[in-house]
GROMACS .gro file of C-alpha atoms in nm:
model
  195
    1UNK     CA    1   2.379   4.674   2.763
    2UNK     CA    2   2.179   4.333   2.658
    3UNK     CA    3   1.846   4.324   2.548
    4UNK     CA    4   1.611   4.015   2.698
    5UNK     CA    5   1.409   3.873   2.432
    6UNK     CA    6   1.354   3.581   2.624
    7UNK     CA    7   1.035   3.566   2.674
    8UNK     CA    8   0.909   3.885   2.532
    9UNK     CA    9   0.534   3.759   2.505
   10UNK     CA   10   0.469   3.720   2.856
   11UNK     CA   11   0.632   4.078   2.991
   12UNK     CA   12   0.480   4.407   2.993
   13UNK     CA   13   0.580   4.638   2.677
   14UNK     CA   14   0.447   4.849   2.422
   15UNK     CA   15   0.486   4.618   2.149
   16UNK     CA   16   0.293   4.325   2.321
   17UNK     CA   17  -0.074   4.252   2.158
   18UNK     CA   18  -0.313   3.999   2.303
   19UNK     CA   19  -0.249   3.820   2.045
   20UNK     CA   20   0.102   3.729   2.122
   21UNK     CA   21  -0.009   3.652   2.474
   22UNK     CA   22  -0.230   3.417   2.334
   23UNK     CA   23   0.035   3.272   2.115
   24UNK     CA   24   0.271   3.221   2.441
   25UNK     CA   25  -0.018   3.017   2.643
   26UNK     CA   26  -0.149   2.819   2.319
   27UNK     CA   27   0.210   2.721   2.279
   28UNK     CA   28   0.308   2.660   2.656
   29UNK     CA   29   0.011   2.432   2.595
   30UNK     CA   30   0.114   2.291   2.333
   31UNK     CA   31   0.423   2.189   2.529
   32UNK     CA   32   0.246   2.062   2.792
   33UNK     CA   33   0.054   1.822   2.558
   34UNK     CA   34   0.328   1.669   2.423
   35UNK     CA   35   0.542   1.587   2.701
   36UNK     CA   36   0.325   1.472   2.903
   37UNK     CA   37  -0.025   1.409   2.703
   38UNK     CA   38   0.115   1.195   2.423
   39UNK     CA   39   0.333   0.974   2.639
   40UNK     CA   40  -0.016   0.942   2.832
   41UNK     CA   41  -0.194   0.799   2.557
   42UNK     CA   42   0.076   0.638   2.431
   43UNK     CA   43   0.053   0.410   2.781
   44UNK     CA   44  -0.321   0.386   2.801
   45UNK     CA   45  -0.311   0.271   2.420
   46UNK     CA   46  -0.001   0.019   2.471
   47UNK     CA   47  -0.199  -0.116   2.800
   48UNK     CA   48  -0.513  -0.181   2.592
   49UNK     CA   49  -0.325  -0.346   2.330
   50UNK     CA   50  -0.156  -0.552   2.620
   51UNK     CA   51  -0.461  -0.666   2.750
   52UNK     CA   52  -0.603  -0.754   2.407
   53UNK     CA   53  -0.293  -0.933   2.264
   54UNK     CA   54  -0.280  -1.168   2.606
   55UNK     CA   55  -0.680  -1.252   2.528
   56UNK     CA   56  -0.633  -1.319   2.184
   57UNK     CA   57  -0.272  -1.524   2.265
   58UNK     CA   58  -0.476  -1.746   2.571
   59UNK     CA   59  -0.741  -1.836   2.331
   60UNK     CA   60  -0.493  -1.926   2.059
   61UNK     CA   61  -0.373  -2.153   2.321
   62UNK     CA   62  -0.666  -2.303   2.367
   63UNK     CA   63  -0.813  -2.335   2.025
   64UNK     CA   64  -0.456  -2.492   1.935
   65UNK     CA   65  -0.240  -2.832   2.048
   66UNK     CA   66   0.138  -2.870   1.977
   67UNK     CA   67   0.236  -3.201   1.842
   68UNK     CA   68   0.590  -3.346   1.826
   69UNK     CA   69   0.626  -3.507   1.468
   70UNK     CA   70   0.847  -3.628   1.205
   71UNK     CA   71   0.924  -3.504   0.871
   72UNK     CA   72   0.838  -3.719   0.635
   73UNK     CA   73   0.922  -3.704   0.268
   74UNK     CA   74   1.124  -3.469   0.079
   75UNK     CA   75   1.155  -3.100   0.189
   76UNK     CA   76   1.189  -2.838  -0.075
   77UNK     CA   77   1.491  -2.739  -0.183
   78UNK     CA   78   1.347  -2.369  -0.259
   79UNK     CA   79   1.147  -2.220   0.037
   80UNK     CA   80   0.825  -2.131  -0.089
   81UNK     CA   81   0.639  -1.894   0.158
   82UNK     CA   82   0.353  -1.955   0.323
   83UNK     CA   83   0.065  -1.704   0.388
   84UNK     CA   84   0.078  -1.592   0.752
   85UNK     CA   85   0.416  -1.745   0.818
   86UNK     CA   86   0.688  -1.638   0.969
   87UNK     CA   87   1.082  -1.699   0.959
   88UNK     CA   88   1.050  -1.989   1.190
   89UNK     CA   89   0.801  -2.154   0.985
   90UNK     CA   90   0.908  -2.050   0.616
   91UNK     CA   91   0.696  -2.366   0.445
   92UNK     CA   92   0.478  -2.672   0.459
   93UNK     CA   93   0.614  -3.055   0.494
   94UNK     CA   94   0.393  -3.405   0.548
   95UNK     CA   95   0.473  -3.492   0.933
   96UNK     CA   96   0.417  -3.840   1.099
   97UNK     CA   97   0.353  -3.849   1.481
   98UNK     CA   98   0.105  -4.098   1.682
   99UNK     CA   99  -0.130  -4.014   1.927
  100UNK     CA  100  -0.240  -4.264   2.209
  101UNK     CA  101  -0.497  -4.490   2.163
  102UNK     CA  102  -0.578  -4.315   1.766
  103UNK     CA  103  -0.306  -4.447   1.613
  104UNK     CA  104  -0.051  -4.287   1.383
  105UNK     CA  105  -0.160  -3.987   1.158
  106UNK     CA  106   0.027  -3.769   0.852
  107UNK     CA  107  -0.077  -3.429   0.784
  108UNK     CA  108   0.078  -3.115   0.634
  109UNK     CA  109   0.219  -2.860   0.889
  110UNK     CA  110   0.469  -2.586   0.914
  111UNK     CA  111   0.807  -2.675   0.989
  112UNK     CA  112   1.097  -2.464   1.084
  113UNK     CA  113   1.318  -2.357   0.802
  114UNK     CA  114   1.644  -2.562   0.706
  115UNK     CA  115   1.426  -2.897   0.845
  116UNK     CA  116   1.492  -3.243   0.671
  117UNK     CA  117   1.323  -3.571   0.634
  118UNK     CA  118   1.369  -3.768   0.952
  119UNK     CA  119   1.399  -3.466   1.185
  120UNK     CA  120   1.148  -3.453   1.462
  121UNK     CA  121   0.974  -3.121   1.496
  122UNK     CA  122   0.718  -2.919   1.759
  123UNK     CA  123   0.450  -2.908   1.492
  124UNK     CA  124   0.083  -2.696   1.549
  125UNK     CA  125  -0.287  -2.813   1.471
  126UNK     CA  126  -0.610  -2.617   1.525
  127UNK     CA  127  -0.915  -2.811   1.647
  128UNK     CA  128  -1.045  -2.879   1.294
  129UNK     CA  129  -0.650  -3.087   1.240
  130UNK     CA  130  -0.503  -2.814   1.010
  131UNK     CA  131  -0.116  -2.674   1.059
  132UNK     CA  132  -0.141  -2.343   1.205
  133UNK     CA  133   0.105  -2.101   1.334
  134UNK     CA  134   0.243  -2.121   1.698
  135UNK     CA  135   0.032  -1.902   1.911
  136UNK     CA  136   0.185  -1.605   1.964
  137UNK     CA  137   0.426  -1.650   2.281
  138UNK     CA  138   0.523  -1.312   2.535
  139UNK     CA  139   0.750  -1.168   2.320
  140UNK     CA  140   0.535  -1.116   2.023
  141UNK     CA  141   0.233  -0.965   2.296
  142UNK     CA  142   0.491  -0.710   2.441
  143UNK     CA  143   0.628  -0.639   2.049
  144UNK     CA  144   0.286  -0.551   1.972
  145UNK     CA  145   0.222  -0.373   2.279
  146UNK     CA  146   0.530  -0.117   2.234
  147UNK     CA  147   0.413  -0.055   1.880
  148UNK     CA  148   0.080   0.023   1.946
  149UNK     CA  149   0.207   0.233   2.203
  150UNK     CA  150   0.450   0.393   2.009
  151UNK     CA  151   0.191   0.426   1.731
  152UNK     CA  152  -0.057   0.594   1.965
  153UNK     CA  153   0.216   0.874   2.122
  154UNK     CA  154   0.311   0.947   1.776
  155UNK     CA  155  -0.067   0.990   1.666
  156UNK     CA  156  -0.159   1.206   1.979
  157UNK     CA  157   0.162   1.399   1.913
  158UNK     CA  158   0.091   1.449   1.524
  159UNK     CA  159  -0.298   1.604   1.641
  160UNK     CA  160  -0.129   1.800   1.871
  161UNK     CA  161   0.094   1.937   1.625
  162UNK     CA  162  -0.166   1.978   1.370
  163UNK     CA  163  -0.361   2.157   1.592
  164UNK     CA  164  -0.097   2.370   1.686
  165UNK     CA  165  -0.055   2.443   1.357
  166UNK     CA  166  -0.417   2.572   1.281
  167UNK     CA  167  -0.424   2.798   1.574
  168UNK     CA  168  -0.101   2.956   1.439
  169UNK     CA  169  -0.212   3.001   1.084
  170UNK     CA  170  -0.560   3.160   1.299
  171UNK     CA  171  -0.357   3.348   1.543
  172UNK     CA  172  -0.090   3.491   1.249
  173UNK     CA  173  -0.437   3.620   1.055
  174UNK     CA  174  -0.565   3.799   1.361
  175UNK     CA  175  -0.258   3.979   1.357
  176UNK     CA  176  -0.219   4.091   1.038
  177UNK     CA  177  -0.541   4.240   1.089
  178UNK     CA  178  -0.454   4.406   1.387
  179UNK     CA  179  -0.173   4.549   1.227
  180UNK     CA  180  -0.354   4.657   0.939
  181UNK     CA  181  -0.614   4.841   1.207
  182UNK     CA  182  -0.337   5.012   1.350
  183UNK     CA  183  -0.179   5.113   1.060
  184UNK     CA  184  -0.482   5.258   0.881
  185UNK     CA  185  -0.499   5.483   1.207
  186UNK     CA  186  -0.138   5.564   1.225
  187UNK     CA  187  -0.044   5.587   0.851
  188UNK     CA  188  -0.210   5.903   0.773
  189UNK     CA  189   0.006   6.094   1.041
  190UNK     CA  190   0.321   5.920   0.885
  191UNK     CA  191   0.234   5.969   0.488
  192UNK     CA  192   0.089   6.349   0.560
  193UNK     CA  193   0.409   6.513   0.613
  194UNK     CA  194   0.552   6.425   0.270
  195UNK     CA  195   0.265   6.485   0.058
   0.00000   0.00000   0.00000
């Protein structure tokens, strides 16, 4: 004959306190939360992040003009790294292009990495003439979506958890007290008998 355990908390039997039927909905809750809750915010976070990454992207756009240029000079044999830059733009190099009706101009701008003198290059400038980063293209708005996203589930998950965590420590104290009631009831009829 096999015993069901499964599930002891929510069927009738002796041994059953409120407690552990407490226990069984906190944690069915608990479930609840982070299947569906944490994906949830998770989605609502990424889609703010979305919307906020595509702002900040279109004004980049605007606030910055792409120039096709030449290196000019010597390019460093050692590629220093530059603040803010990224693999596609490892350092700084002078760069010749000319612009209609101003004439031709030099400036320093980020180049690509493994660029010589003489290559031509998409080069740039913010409104003030100073190299600058590309602006940050679809890819990089839907990388930082998904880790926002990510990071949000994982947060709402981690509260959950913590949470969870509390109310067990809480729920594990109320019983120990319950069983403490019980036995100070029970215990005398038990110890009696051998004194």
């Amino acid at each position: 004959m096999r015993t069901r355990v499964c599930g002891w908390r929510w069927r009738q039997n002796p041994l059953r306190r409120r407690s552990d039927v407490v226990e069984a909905w906190i944690a069915l809750g608990v479930a609840v939360l982070l299947c569906v809750g944490a994906p949830l915010v998770g989605a609502m976070v990424g889609l703010w992040a979305h919307d906020q990454a595509r702002s900040v992207a279109t004004a980049e756009r605007a606030q910055r003009h792409m120039v096709r240029a030449v290196v000019v000079g010597d390019t460093p044999q050692q590629l220093p790294y530059v603040q803010g830059g990224d693999r596609e733009h490892a350092y700084q190099a002078d760069v010749r292009w000319t612009e209609p009706g101003k004439g031709t101009k030099t400036a320093l701008a980020r180049v690509p990495a493994g660029t010589r003198a003489g290559d031509t290059v998409d080069v740039w400038f913010d409104r003030k003439g100073r190299g600058v980063a590309p602006p940050a293209n679809e890819v990089a708005v839907w990388q930082h979506t998904v880790t926002v996203g990510v990071c949000g589930a994982g947060g709402a998950a981690a509260v959950v958890l913590f949470g969870h965590g509390v109310v067990r420590r809480v729920a594990l104290r109320h019983r120990l007290a319950e069983w403490e009631q019980e036995w100070a009831r029970t215990g005398p009829d038990w110890t009696r008998g051998r004194a």
